[in-house]
PDB file of C-alpha atoms in Angstrom:
ATOM      1  CA  MET A 119      -0.087  -0.017  -0.346  1.00 67.00           C
ATOM      2  CA  MET A 120       1.067   3.548  -0.546  1.00 75.00           C
ATOM      3  CA  SER A 121       1.481   6.428   1.915  1.00 77.00           C
ATOM      4  CA  ILE A 122      -1.223   8.263   2.718  1.00 88.00           C
ATOM      5  CA  PRO A 123      -0.860  11.915   0.550  1.00 83.00           C
ATOM      6  CA  VAL A 124      -0.808  15.235   2.885  1.00 79.00           C
ATOM      7  CA  ILE A 125      -4.311  16.975   2.844  1.00 80.00           C
ATOM      8  CA  ALA A 126      -3.792  20.080   1.322  1.00 71.00           C
ATOM      9  CA  ASP A 127      -6.923  21.474   2.711  1.00 72.00           C
ATOM     10  CA  GLY A 128     -10.048  20.082   4.622  1.00 77.00           C
ATOM     11  CA  ASN A 129     -12.798  19.845   2.140  1.00 90.00           C
ATOM     12  CA  LEU A 130     -13.121  16.308   2.935  1.00 95.00           C
ATOM     13  CA  ALA A 131     -16.141  14.001   3.721  1.00 97.00           C
ATOM     14  CA  LEU A 132     -15.145  11.603   6.180  1.00 97.00           C
ATOM     15  CA  PHE A 133     -16.633   7.946   6.949  1.00 98.00           C
ATOM     16  CA  LEU A 134     -15.291   6.130   9.859  1.00 98.00           C
ATOM     17  CA  ASP A 135     -15.742   1.994  10.815  1.00 97.00           C
ATOM     18  CA  VAL A 136     -15.947   2.049  14.714  1.00 97.00           C
ATOM     19  CA  ASP A 137     -14.846  -1.433  16.024  1.00 95.00           C
ATOM     20  CA  GLY A 138     -11.162  -2.160  15.109  1.00 94.00           C
ATOM     21  CA  THR A 139     -10.741   1.481  13.457  1.00 97.00           C
ATOM     22  CA  LEU A 140     -11.722   3.904  16.236  1.00 97.00           C
ATOM     23  CA  LEU A 141     -11.950   1.616  19.294  1.00 96.00           C
ATOM     24  CA  GLU A 142     -10.148  -1.493  20.405  1.00 94.00           C
ATOM     25  CA  ILE A 143     -12.323  -4.505  19.550  1.00 88.00           C
ATOM     26  CA  ALA A 144     -13.333  -5.835  22.662  1.00 85.00           C
ATOM     27  CA  GLU A 145     -14.391  -9.596  23.823  1.00 84.00           C
ATOM     28  CA  THR A 146     -17.648  -8.496  23.486  1.00 85.00           C
ATOM     29  CA  PRO A 147     -19.598  -5.880  21.934  1.00 85.00           C
ATOM     30  CA  GLY A 148     -20.425  -4.046  25.437  1.00 85.00           C
ATOM     31  CA  ALA A 149     -17.217  -4.174  26.622  1.00 89.00           C
ATOM     32  CA  VAL A 150     -15.844  -1.538  24.525  1.00 91.00           C
ATOM     33  CA  ILE A 151     -14.635   1.898  26.140  1.00 89.00           C
ATOM     34  CA  VAL A 152     -14.852   5.390  24.511  1.00 95.00           C
ATOM     35  CA  PRO A 153     -12.651   7.930  25.717  1.00 96.00           C
ATOM     36  CA  GLU A 154     -13.640  11.012  26.239  1.00 97.00           C
ATOM     37  CA  SER A 155     -10.864  12.458  24.220  1.00 97.00           C
ATOM     38  CA  LEU A 156     -11.773  10.512  21.017  1.00 97.00           C
ATOM     39  CA  LYS A 157     -15.615  12.059  21.507  1.00 97.00           C
ATOM     40  CA  THR A 158     -14.392  15.656  21.868  1.00 96.00           C
ATOM     41  CA  LEU A 159     -11.736  14.915  18.691  1.00 97.00           C
ATOM     42  CA  LEU A 160     -14.945  13.558  16.452  1.00 97.00           C
ATOM     43  CA  GLY A 161     -16.994  16.228  17.731  1.00 96.00           C
ATOM     44  CA  GLU A 162     -14.644  19.104  16.786  1.00 95.00           C
ATOM     45  CA  LEU A 163     -13.925  17.123  13.677  1.00 95.00           C
ATOM     46  CA  SER A 164     -17.781  17.223  12.528  1.00 95.00           C
ATOM     47  CA  VAL A 165     -17.860  20.783  13.217  1.00 94.00           C
ATOM     48  CA  ARG A 166     -14.534  21.705  11.213  1.00 92.00           C
ATOM     49  CA  LEU A 167     -16.144  19.694   8.247  1.00 94.00           C
ATOM     50  CA  ASP A 168     -19.414  21.591   8.300  1.00 94.00           C
ATOM     51  CA  GLY A 169     -21.089  18.045   9.334  1.00 95.00           C
ATOM     52  CA  ALA A 170     -19.297  16.077   6.617  1.00 96.00           C
ATOM     53  CA  LEU A 171     -18.473  13.231   8.833  1.00 97.00           C
ATOM     54  CA  ALA A 172     -20.258   9.806   9.268  1.00 98.00           C
ATOM     55  CA  LEU A 173     -20.021   6.667  11.395  1.00 98.00           C
ATOM     56  CA  VAL A 174     -20.375   3.655   8.933  1.00 98.00           C
ATOM     57  CA  SER A 175     -20.419   0.728  11.351  1.00 96.00           C
ATOM     58  CA  GLY A 176     -21.895  -2.916  11.758  1.00 92.00           C
ATOM     59  CA  ARG A 177     -23.379  -1.676  14.857  1.00 94.00           C
ATOM     60  CA  SER A 178     -26.773  -0.355  14.661  1.00 93.00           C
ATOM     61  CA  VAL A 179     -27.656   3.261  14.999  1.00 95.00           C
ATOM     62  CA  GLN A 180     -28.953   3.132  18.408  1.00 94.00           C
ATOM     63  CA  SER A 181     -25.618   1.418  19.644  1.00 94.00           C
ATOM     64  CA  LEU A 182     -23.254   4.052  18.409  1.00 96.00           C
ATOM     65  CA  ASP A 183     -25.668   6.679  19.880  1.00 96.00           C
ATOM     66  CA  ALA A 184     -25.133   4.805  23.136  1.00 96.00           C
ATOM     67  CA  LEU A 185     -21.358   4.578  22.864  1.00 96.00           C
ATOM     68  CA  PHE A 186     -20.971   8.329  21.918  1.00 97.00           C
ATOM     69  CA  ALA A 187     -23.480   9.842  23.926  1.00 96.00           C
ATOM     70  CA  PRO A 188     -24.518  12.638  24.287  1.00 96.00           C
ATOM     71  CA  LEU A 189     -23.121  13.064  20.399  1.00 97.00           C
ATOM     72  CA  ARG A 190     -25.275  12.090  17.649  1.00 96.00           C
ATOM     73  CA  PHE A 191     -23.576  11.454  14.461  1.00 97.00           C
ATOM     74  CA  THR A 192     -24.498  11.223  11.071  1.00 97.00           C
ATOM     75  CA  ALA A 193     -24.419   7.053  10.526  1.00 98.00           C
ATOM     76  CA  ALA A 194     -25.209   4.159   8.721  1.00 97.00           C
ATOM     77  CA  GLY A 195     -25.556   1.043  11.095  1.00 95.00           C
ATOM     78  CA  VAL A 196     -25.627  -2.597  10.453  1.00 93.00           C
ATOM     79  CA  HIS A 197     -23.425  -2.579   7.565  1.00 93.00           C
ATOM     80  CA  GLY A 198     -25.672   0.350   5.896  1.00 94.00           C
ATOM     81  CA  CYS A 199     -29.161  -1.430   6.565  1.00 93.00           C
ATOM     82  CA  GLU A 200     -30.088   1.615   8.328  1.00 95.00           C
ATOM     83  CA  ARG A 201     -28.816   4.936   7.932  1.00 96.00           C
ATOM     84  CA  ARG A 202     -29.477   8.258   9.721  1.00 96.00           C
ATOM     85  CA  GLU A 203     -29.130  11.588   7.286  1.00 92.00           C
ATOM     86  CA  THR A 204     -27.778  14.824   8.564  1.00 90.00           C
ATOM     87  CA  THR A 205     -31.448  15.720   9.043  1.00 90.00           C
ATOM     88  CA  GLY A 206     -31.870  13.081  11.735  1.00 92.00           C
ATOM     89  CA  CYS A 207     -34.043  11.078  10.159  1.00 93.00           C
ATOM     90  CA  ILE A 208     -33.164   7.249   9.973  1.00 94.00           C
ATOM     91  CA  ILE A 209     -34.209   5.098   7.318  1.00 94.00           C
ATOM     92  CA  ARG A 210     -34.818   1.575   8.212  1.00 91.00           C
ATOM     93  CA  PRO A 211     -34.891  -1.786   5.926  1.00 88.00           C
ATOM     94  CA  LYS A 212     -38.491  -3.402   6.219  1.00 88.00           C
ATOM     95  CA  ILE A 213     -38.037  -7.133   7.239  1.00 87.00           C
ATOM     96  CA  ASP A 214     -40.305 -10.371   8.193  1.00 87.00           C
ATOM     97  CA  ALA A 215     -40.613 -10.176  11.728  1.00 89.00           C
ATOM     98  CA  VAL A 216     -41.910 -13.500  12.112  1.00 90.00           C
ATOM     99  CA  LYS A 217     -38.960 -14.868  10.070  1.00 89.00           C
ATOM    100  CA  PHE A 218     -36.683 -12.512  11.789  1.00 91.00           C
ATOM    101  CA  ALA A 219     -38.079 -13.988  15.515  1.00 93.00           C
ATOM    102  CA  SER A 220     -37.750 -17.616  14.628  1.00 93.00           C
ATOM    103  CA  ALA A 221     -34.169 -17.190  13.545  1.00 94.00           C
ATOM    104  CA  ARG A 222     -33.317 -15.094  16.775  1.00 95.00           C
ATOM    105  CA  ASP A 223     -35.095 -17.902  18.573  1.00 96.00           C
ATOM    106  CA  GLU A 224     -33.123 -20.920  17.062  1.00 95.00           C
ATOM    107  CA  LEU A 225     -29.494 -18.881  17.437  1.00 96.00           C
ATOM    108  CA  ALA A 226     -30.357 -18.100  21.026  1.00 97.00           C
ATOM    109  CA  VAL A 227     -31.000 -21.870  21.632  1.00 96.00           C
ATOM    110  CA  TRP A 228     -27.539 -22.716  20.017  1.00 96.00           C
ATOM    111  CA  VAL A 229     -25.709 -20.122  21.839  1.00 96.00           C
ATOM    112  CA  ARG A 230     -26.991 -21.490  25.208  1.00 96.00           C
ATOM    113  CA  GLN A 231     -25.695 -24.965  24.282  1.00 96.00           C
ATOM    114  CA  HIS A 232     -22.156 -23.359  23.045  1.00 97.00           C
ATOM    115  CA  PRO A 233     -20.361 -21.452  26.139  1.00 96.00           C
ATOM    116  CA  GLY A 234     -18.521 -18.751  24.835  1.00 95.00           C
ATOM    117  CA  SER A 235     -20.633 -17.773  21.916  1.00 96.00           C
ATOM    118  CA  LEU A 236     -22.836 -14.844  22.151  1.00 95.00           C
ATOM    119  CA  LEU A 237     -25.887 -13.676  20.110  1.00 96.00           C
ATOM    120  CA  GLU A 238     -26.220  -9.979  19.358  1.00 93.00           C
ATOM    121  CA  ASP A 239     -29.756  -8.832  18.167  1.00 93.00           C
ATOM    122  CA  LYS A 240     -29.211  -5.572  16.131  1.00 90.00           C
ATOM    123  CA  GLY A 241     -33.126  -5.258  15.426  1.00 88.00           C
ATOM    124  CA  TYR A 242     -32.836  -5.810  11.766  1.00 88.00           C
ATOM    125  CA  ALA A 243     -29.550  -8.155  11.659  1.00 91.00           C
ATOM    126  CA  LEU A 244     -28.189 -11.058  14.142  1.00 95.00           C
ATOM    127  CA  ALA A 245     -24.812 -11.380  14.986  1.00 94.00           C
ATOM    128  CA  LEU A 246     -23.438 -14.885  16.110  1.00 96.00           C
ATOM    129  CA  HIS A 247     -19.903 -13.714  17.945  1.00 95.00           C
ATOM    130  CA  TYR A 248     -17.275 -16.513  18.816  1.00 95.00           C
ATOM    131  CA  ARG A 249     -14.421 -14.188  19.908  1.00 93.00           C
ATOM    132  CA  ARG A 250     -14.383 -15.838  23.188  1.00 93.00           C
ATOM    133  CA  ALA A 251     -14.656 -19.398  21.742  1.00 95.00           C
ATOM    134  CA  PRO A 252     -12.831 -19.606  18.483  1.00 95.00           C
ATOM    135  CA  GLU A 253     -12.940 -23.352  18.124  1.00 97.00           C
ATOM    136  CA  LEU A 254     -16.560 -22.676  17.408  1.00 96.00           C
ATOM    137  CA  GLU A 255     -16.104 -21.185  13.909  1.00 96.00           C
ATOM    138  CA  THR A 256     -16.708 -24.124  11.865  1.00 96.00           C
ATOM    139  CA  SER A 257     -19.929 -25.113  13.876  1.00 96.00           C
ATOM    140  CA  ALA A 258     -21.212 -21.623  14.319  1.00 96.00           C
ATOM    141  CA  GLN A 259     -20.465 -20.758  10.614  1.00 96.00           C
ATOM    142  CA  ALA A 260     -22.564 -24.204   9.318  1.00 96.00           C
ATOM    143  CA  ARG A 261     -25.609 -22.674  12.013  1.00 95.00           C
ATOM    144  CA  VAL A 262     -25.549 -19.535  10.270  1.00 95.00           C
ATOM    145  CA  VAL A 263     -25.579 -21.185   6.723  1.00 95.00           C
ATOM    146  CA  SER A 264     -28.397 -23.515   7.637  1.00 93.00           C
ATOM    147  CA  LEU A 265     -30.679 -20.921   8.830  1.00 93.00           C
ATOM    148  CA  LEU A 266     -30.284 -18.550   5.819  1.00 92.00           C
ATOM    149  CA  SER A 267     -30.998 -21.428   3.829  1.00 91.00           C
ATOM    150  CA  ARG A 268     -34.392 -21.349   5.263  1.00 89.00           C
ATOM    151  CA  MET A 269     -34.793 -17.800   5.693  1.00 88.00           C
ATOM    152  CA  GLY A 270     -34.941 -17.135   1.552  1.00 82.00           C
ATOM    153  CA  GLY A 271     -33.420 -14.595  -0.581  1.00 85.00           C
ATOM    154  CA  ASP A 272     -34.358 -11.336   1.991  1.00 89.00           C
ATOM    155  CA  TYR A 273     -31.223 -12.172   4.070  1.00 92.00           C
ATOM    156  CA  GLU A 274     -27.566 -12.859   3.241  1.00 92.00           C
ATOM    157  CA  LEU A 275     -24.431 -13.924   5.416  1.00 93.00           C
ATOM    158  CA  GLN A 276     -22.091 -11.086   6.815  1.00 90.00           C
ATOM    159  CA  ARG A 277     -18.501 -12.236   7.413  1.00 91.00           C
ATOM    160  CA  GLY A 278     -16.323 -10.361  10.217  1.00 89.00           C
ATOM    161  CA  LYS A 279     -13.967 -10.647  12.702  1.00 88.00           C
ATOM    162  CA  ALA A 280     -14.876 -13.694  14.828  1.00 92.00           C
ATOM    163  CA  VAL A 281     -18.332 -13.167  13.795  1.00 93.00           C
ATOM    164  CA  PHE A 282     -20.953 -14.552  11.592  1.00 96.00           C
ATOM    165  CA  GLU A 283     -23.874 -12.181  10.800  1.00 93.00           C
ATOM    166  CA  ILE A 284     -27.623 -12.495   9.352  1.00 94.00           C
ATOM    167  CA  ARG A 285     -28.376  -9.483   7.975  1.00 92.00           C
ATOM    168  CA  PRO A 286     -31.160  -8.172   5.373  1.00 92.00           C
ATOM    169  CA  ALA A 287     -29.985  -8.447   1.749  1.00 92.00           C
ATOM    170  CA  GLY A 288     -28.961  -5.670  -0.607  1.00 91.00           C
ATOM    171  CA  PHE A 289     -27.175  -3.230   1.751  1.00 93.00           C
ATOM    172  CA  SER A 290     -23.530  -2.253   2.316  1.00 93.00           C
ATOM    173  CA  LYS A 291     -21.021   0.065   3.659  1.00 96.00           C
ATOM    174  CA  GLY A 292     -20.202   1.155   0.333  1.00 96.00           C
ATOM    175  CA  LYS A 293     -24.201   1.536  -0.637  1.00 96.00           C
ATOM    176  CA  ALA A 294     -24.651   3.903   2.292  1.00 97.00           C
ATOM    177  CA  ILE A 295     -21.341   5.935   1.435  1.00 98.00           C
ATOM    178  CA  GLN A 296     -22.351   6.190  -1.988  1.00 97.00           C
ATOM    179  CA  THR A 297     -25.892   7.563  -1.008  1.00 97.00           C
ATOM    180  CA  PHE A 298     -24.113  10.012   1.589  1.00 97.00           C
ATOM    181  CA  MET A 299     -21.860  11.288  -1.291  1.00 98.00           C
ATOM    182  CA  GLN A 300     -25.268  12.327  -3.105  1.00 97.00           C
ATOM    183  CA  GLU A 301     -26.153  14.402  -0.448  1.00 95.00           C
ATOM    184  CA  PRO A 302     -25.311  17.635   1.485  1.00 95.00           C
ATOM    185  CA  PRO A 303     -22.777  18.076   3.021  1.00 96.00           C
ATOM    186  CA  PHE A 304     -20.685  15.173   1.810  1.00 97.00           C
ATOM    187  CA  ALA A 305     -21.587  15.774  -2.059  1.00 97.00           C
ATOM    188  CA  GLY A 306     -18.739  17.728  -3.737  1.00 96.00           C
ATOM    189  CA  ARG A 307     -16.170  16.786  -1.248  1.00 96.00           C
ATOM    190  CA  LEU A 308     -13.020  14.164  -1.278  1.00 96.00           C
ATOM    191  CA  PRO A 309     -14.495  11.217   0.535  1.00 97.00           C
ATOM    192  CA  VAL A 310     -12.333   9.308   2.979  1.00 97.00           C
ATOM    193  CA  PHE A 311     -13.166   6.091   4.394  1.00 98.00           C
ATOM    194  CA  ILE A 312     -11.136   4.221   7.432  1.00 98.00           C
ATOM    195  CA  GLY A 313     -12.241   0.758   8.241  1.00 97.00           C
ATOM    196  CA  ASP A 314     -10.237  -2.377   9.245  1.00 94.00           C
ATOM    197  CA  ASP A 315     -12.282  -5.549   8.325  1.00 90.00           C
ATOM    198  CA  VAL A 316     -13.643  -7.612   5.098  1.00 91.00           C
ATOM    199  CA  THR A 317     -16.881  -5.698   6.149  1.00 91.00           C
ATOM    200  CA  ASP A 318     -15.318  -2.526   4.665  1.00 96.00           C
ATOM    201  CA  GLU A 319     -14.158  -3.773   1.633  1.00 96.00           C
ATOM    202  CA  ASP A 320     -17.293  -2.557  -0.455  1.00 95.00           C
ATOM    203  CA  GLY A 321     -16.699   0.869   1.339  1.00 97.00           C
ATOM    204  CA  PHE A 322     -12.988   1.311   0.082  1.00 97.00           C
ATOM    205  CA  ALA A 323     -14.175   0.206  -3.358  1.00 97.00           C
ATOM    206  CA  ILE A 324     -17.176   2.825  -3.415  1.00 97.00           C
ATOM    207  CA  VAL A 325     -14.377   5.547  -2.328  1.00 98.00           C
ATOM    208  CA  ASN A 326     -11.862   4.586  -4.753  1.00 97.00           C
ATOM    209  CA  ALA A 327     -14.039   4.583  -7.475  1.00 97.00           C
ATOM    210  CA  LEU A 328     -15.084   8.197  -6.406  1.00 97.00           C
ATOM    211  CA  GLY A 329     -11.295   9.168  -6.401  1.00 96.00           C
ATOM    212  CA  GLY A 330     -10.989   9.132  -2.430  1.00 96.00           C
ATOM    213  CA  LEU A 331      -8.872   7.845   0.107  1.00 96.00           C
ATOM    214  CA  SER A 332      -9.614   4.423   1.328  1.00 97.00           C
ATOM    215  CA  ILE A 333      -7.607   3.540   4.164  1.00 97.00           C
ATOM    216  CA  ARG A 334      -7.293  -0.032   6.219  1.00 96.00           C
ATOM    217  CA  VAL A 335      -6.076  -0.616   9.540  1.00 95.00           C
ATOM    218  CA  GLY A 336      -4.176  -3.251  10.562  1.00 90.00           C
ATOM    219  CA  GLN A 337      -0.531  -4.637  10.529  1.00 73.00           C
ATOM    220  CA  ALA A 338       1.353  -3.985   7.450  1.00 63.00           C
ATOM    221  CA  GLY A 339       2.741  -6.810   5.109  1.00 56.00           C
ATOM    222  CA  THR A 340       0.137  -9.339   6.277  1.00 59.00           C
ATOM    223  CA  SER A 341      -2.007 -11.316   3.346  1.00 61.00           C
ATOM    224  CA  VAL A 342      -5.090  -9.973   3.674  1.00 75.00           C
ATOM    225  CA  ALA A 343      -6.136  -8.789   0.355  1.00 86.00           C
ATOM    226  CA  THR A 344      -7.909  -5.077   0.602  1.00 93.00           C
ATOM    227  CA  ALA A 345      -9.172  -3.156  -2.102  1.00 94.00           C
ATOM    228  CA  ALA A 346      -7.711  -0.044   0.064  1.00 95.00           C
ATOM    229  CA  LYS A 347      -4.906   1.994  -1.129  1.00 95.00           C
ATOM    230  CA  TYR A 348      -3.307   3.212   2.153  1.00 95.00           C
ATOM    231  CA  HIS A 349      -2.845   1.810   5.466  1.00 94.00           C
ATOM    232  CA  LEU A 350      -2.791   2.916   9.152  1.00 95.00           C
ATOM    233  CA  ALA A 351      -1.282  -0.018  11.402  1.00 94.00           C
ATOM    234  CA  ASP A 352      -3.767   0.601  14.712  1.00 95.00           C
ATOM    235  CA  VAL A 353      -6.354   2.597  15.798  1.00 96.00           C
ATOM    236  CA  ASP A 354      -3.592   4.921  17.855  1.00 96.00           C
ATOM    237  CA  GLU A 355      -2.194   5.681  14.431  1.00 96.00           C
ATOM    238  CA  VAL A 356      -5.951   6.178  13.062  1.00 97.00           C
ATOM    239  CA  ILE A 357      -6.597   8.900  15.938  1.00 97.00           C
ATOM    240  CA  ALA A 358      -3.327  10.623  15.261  1.00 96.00           C
ATOM    241  CA  TRP A 359      -3.833  10.584  11.626  1.00 95.00           C
ATOM    242  CA  LEU A 360      -7.585  12.428  12.254  1.00 96.00           C
ATOM    243  CA  ARG A 361      -5.703  14.950  14.751  1.00 94.00           C
ATOM    244  CA  SER A 362      -3.661  15.788  11.854  1.00 92.00           C
ATOM    245  CA  LEU A 363      -6.036  16.864   9.552  1.00 91.00           C
ATOM    246  CA  PRO A 364      -6.115  20.749   8.293  1.00 82.00           C
ATOM    247  CA  LEU A 365      -8.821  23.244   9.722  1.00 62.00           C
ATOM    248  CA  PRO A 366     -10.544  24.071   6.111  1.00 60.00           C
ATOM    249  CA  ALA A 367      -9.609  27.554   5.173  1.00 49.00           C
ATOM    250  CA  ARG A 368     -13.075  28.962   4.901  1.00 47.00           C
ATOM    251  CA  THR A 369     -13.607  28.463   8.939  1.00 44.00           C
ATOM    252  CA  ARG A 370     -10.583  29.557  10.036  1.00 39.00           C
ATOM    253  CA  SER A 371     -10.466  32.362  12.593  1.00 40.00           C
ATOM    254  CA  ASP A 372      -7.201  33.621  12.291  1.00 37.00           C
TER     255      ASP A 372
END
């Protein structure tokens, strides 16, 4: 990967994954810690960018709000399945509630039978985590794939770091970013997307197509294939890079 070019001005549209990018990944989704310094940084960046900052996460928008309270950012949650516009309006998918509840109940039984696994209900998606029991990977995948085969084409498999997820089909982080880029205050800016996982790859591809900066977080020199053109080593480097971004010239007070 190439070195990230120097940003000449602050006319950016900034899209940020959360877990593994802004925050260190924890054993469970609820165990992450959001430093107050990060909240302050993101709040300041959002103001400096005239609101052209969005969180693009596998978490639900509700979960993001709880993590970053009292701040409420423009956001795409559940891998793009739900999207909060800058107006505050949240666009959510329509799902078959009965089919979803049945799948949730079946996975809940499986989790009770497999210590170390965890079921995360995102309201529109079901994430089966096995970080605390990596030996469950094969059986967890088989369970999710079996469920999907009975749920029809309305849902699809989303792989992630130590997680298999059932989510509505036809959505992605890339599509969410593409939609944001057609709306103010993102339209006409240089898109930047920072992520760390296979779930971010379609976002990298979209940003590349738009002539922006795609940045993957992780150790350099690994065999992981990625569409990202640039690299940051870890969460600390992400935060340092965000702090280095220039103040847009039109808002300078000096």
